[in-house]
PDB file of N, CA and C in Angstrom:
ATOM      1  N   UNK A   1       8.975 -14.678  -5.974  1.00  0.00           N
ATOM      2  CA  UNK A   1       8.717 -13.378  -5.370  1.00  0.00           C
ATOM      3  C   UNK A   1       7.284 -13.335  -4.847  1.00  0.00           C
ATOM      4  N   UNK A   2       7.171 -13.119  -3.592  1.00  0.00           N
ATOM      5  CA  UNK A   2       5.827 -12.551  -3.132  1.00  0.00           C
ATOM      6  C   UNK A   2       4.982 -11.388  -3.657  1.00  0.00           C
ATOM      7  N   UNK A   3       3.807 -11.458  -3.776  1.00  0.00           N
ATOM      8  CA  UNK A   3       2.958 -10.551  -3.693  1.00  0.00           C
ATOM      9  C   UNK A   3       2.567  -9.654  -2.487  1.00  0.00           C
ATOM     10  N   UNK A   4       2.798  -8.363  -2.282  1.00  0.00           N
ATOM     11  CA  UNK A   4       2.283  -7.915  -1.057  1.00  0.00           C
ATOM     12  C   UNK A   4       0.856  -7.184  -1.302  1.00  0.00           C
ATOM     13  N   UNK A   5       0.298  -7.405  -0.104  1.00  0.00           N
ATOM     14  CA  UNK A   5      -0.751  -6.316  -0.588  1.00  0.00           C
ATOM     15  C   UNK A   5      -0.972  -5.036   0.018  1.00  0.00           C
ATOM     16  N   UNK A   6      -1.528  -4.357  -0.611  1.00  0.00           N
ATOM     17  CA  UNK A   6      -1.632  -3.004  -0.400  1.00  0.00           C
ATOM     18  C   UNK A   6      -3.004  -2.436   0.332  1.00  0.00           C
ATOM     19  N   UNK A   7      -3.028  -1.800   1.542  1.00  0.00           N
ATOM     20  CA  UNK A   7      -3.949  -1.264   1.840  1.00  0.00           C
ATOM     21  C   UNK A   7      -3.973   0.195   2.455  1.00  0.00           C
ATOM     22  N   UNK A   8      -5.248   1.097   2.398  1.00  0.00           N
ATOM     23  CA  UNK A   8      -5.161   2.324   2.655  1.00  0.00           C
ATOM     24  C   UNK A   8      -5.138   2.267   4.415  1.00  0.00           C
ATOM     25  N   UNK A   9      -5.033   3.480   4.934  1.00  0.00           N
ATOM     26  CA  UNK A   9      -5.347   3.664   6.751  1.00  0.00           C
ATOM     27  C   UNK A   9      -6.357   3.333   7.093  1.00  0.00           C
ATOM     28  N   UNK A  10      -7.359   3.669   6.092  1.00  0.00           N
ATOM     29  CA  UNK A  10      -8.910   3.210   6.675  1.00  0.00           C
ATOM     30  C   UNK A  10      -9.192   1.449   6.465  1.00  0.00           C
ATOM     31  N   UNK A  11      -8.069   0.983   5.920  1.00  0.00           N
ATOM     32  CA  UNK A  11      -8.649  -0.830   6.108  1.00  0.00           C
ATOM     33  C   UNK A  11      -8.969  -0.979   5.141  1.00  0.00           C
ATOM     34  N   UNK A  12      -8.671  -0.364   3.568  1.00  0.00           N
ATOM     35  CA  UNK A  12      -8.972  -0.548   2.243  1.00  0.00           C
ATOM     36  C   UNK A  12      -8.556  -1.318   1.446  1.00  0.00           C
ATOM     37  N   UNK A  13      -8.610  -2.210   0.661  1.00  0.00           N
ATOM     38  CA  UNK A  13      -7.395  -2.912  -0.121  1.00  0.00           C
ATOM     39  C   UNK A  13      -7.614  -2.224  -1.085  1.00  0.00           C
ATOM     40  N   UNK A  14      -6.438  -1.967  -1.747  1.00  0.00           N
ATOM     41  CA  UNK A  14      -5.685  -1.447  -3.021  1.00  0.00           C
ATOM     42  C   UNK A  14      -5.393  -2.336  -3.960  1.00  0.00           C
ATOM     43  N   UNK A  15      -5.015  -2.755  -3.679  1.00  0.00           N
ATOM     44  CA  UNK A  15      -4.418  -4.124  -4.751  1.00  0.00           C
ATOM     45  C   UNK A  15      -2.871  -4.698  -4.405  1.00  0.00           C
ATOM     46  N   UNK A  16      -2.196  -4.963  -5.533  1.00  0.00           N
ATOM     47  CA  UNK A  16      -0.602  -5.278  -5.362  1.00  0.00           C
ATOM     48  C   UNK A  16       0.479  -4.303  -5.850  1.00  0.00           C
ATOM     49  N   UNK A  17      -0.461  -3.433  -6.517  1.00  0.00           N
ATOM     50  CA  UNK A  17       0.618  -2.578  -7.624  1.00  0.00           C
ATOM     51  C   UNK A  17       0.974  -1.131  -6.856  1.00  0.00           C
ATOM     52  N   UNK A  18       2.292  -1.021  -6.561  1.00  0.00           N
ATOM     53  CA  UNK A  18       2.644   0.046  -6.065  1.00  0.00           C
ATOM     54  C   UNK A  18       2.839   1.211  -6.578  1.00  0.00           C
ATOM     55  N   UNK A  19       2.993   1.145  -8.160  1.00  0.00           N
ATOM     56  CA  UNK A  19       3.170   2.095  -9.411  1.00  0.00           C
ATOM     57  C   UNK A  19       1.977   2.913  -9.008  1.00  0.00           C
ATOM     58  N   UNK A  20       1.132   2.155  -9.152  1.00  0.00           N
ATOM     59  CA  UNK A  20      -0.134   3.458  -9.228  1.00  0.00           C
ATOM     60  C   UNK A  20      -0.562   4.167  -8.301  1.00  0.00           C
ATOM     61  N   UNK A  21      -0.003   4.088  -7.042  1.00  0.00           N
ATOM     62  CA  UNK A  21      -0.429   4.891  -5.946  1.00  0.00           C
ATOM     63  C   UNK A  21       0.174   6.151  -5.641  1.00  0.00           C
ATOM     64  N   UNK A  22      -0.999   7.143  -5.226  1.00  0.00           N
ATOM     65  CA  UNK A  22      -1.013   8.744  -5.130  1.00  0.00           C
ATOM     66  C   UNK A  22       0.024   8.848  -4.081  1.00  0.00           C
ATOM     67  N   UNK A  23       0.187   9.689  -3.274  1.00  0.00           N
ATOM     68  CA  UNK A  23       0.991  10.114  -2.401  1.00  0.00           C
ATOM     69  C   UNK A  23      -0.158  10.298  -1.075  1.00  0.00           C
ATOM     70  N   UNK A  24       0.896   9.863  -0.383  1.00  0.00           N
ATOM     71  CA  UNK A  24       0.329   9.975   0.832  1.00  0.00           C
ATOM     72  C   UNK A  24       0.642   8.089   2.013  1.00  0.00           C
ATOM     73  N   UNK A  25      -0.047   7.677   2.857  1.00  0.00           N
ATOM     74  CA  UNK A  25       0.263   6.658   3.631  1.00  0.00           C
ATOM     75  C   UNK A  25      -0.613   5.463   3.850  1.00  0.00           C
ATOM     76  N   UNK A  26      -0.024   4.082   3.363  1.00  0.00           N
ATOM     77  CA  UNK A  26      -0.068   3.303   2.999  1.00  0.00           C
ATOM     78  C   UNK A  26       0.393   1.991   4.195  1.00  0.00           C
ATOM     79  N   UNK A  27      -0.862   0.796   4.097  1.00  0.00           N
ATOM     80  CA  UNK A  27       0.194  -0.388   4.719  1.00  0.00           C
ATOM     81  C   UNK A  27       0.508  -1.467   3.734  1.00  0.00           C
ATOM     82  N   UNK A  28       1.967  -1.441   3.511  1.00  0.00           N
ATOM     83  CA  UNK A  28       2.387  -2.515   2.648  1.00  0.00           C
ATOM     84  C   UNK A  28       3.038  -3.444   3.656  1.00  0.00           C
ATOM     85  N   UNK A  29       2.700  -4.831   2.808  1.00  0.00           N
ATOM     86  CA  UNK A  29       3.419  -5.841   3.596  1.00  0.00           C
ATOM     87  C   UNK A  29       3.107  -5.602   5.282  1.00  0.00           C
ATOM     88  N   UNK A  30       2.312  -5.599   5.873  1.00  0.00           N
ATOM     89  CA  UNK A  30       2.468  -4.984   7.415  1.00  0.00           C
ATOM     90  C   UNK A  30       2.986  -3.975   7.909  1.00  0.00           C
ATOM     91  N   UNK A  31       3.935  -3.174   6.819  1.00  0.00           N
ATOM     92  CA  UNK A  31       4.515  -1.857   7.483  1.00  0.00           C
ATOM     93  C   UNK A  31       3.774  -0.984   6.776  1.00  0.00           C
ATOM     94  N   UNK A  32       3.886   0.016   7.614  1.00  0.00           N
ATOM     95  CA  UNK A  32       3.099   1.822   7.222  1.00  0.00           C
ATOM     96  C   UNK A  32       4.456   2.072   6.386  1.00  0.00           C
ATOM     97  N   UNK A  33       4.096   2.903   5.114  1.00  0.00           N
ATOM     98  CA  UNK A  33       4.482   3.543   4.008  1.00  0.00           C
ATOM     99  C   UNK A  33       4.604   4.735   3.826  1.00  0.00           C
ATOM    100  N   UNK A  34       5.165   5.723   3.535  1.00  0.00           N
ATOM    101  CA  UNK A  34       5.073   7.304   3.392  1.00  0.00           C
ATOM    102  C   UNK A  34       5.500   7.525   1.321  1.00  0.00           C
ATOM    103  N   UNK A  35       4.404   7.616   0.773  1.00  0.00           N
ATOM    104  CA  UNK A  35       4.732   7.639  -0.767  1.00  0.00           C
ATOM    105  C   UNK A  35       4.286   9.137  -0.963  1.00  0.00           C
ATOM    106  N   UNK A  36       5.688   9.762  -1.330  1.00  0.00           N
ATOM    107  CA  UNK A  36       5.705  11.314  -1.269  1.00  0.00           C
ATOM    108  C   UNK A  36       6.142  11.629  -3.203  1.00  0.00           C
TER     109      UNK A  36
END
């Protein structure tokens, strides 16, 4: 299994873990995210 990584809109890295993220929009793996 791959690791993706996680980054905010502004070009942030997050890390790998998707559990812990707030709500709101995200690029995982190359696609934009909507975590509501």
């Amino acid at each position: 299994m791959t690791t993706k990584q996680i980054f905010s809109l502004d070009g942030r890295y997050l890390g790998n873990d998707a559990s812990k993220l707030t709500k709101g929009i995200y690029i995982i793996g190359k696609k934009k995210v909507v975590i509501k």
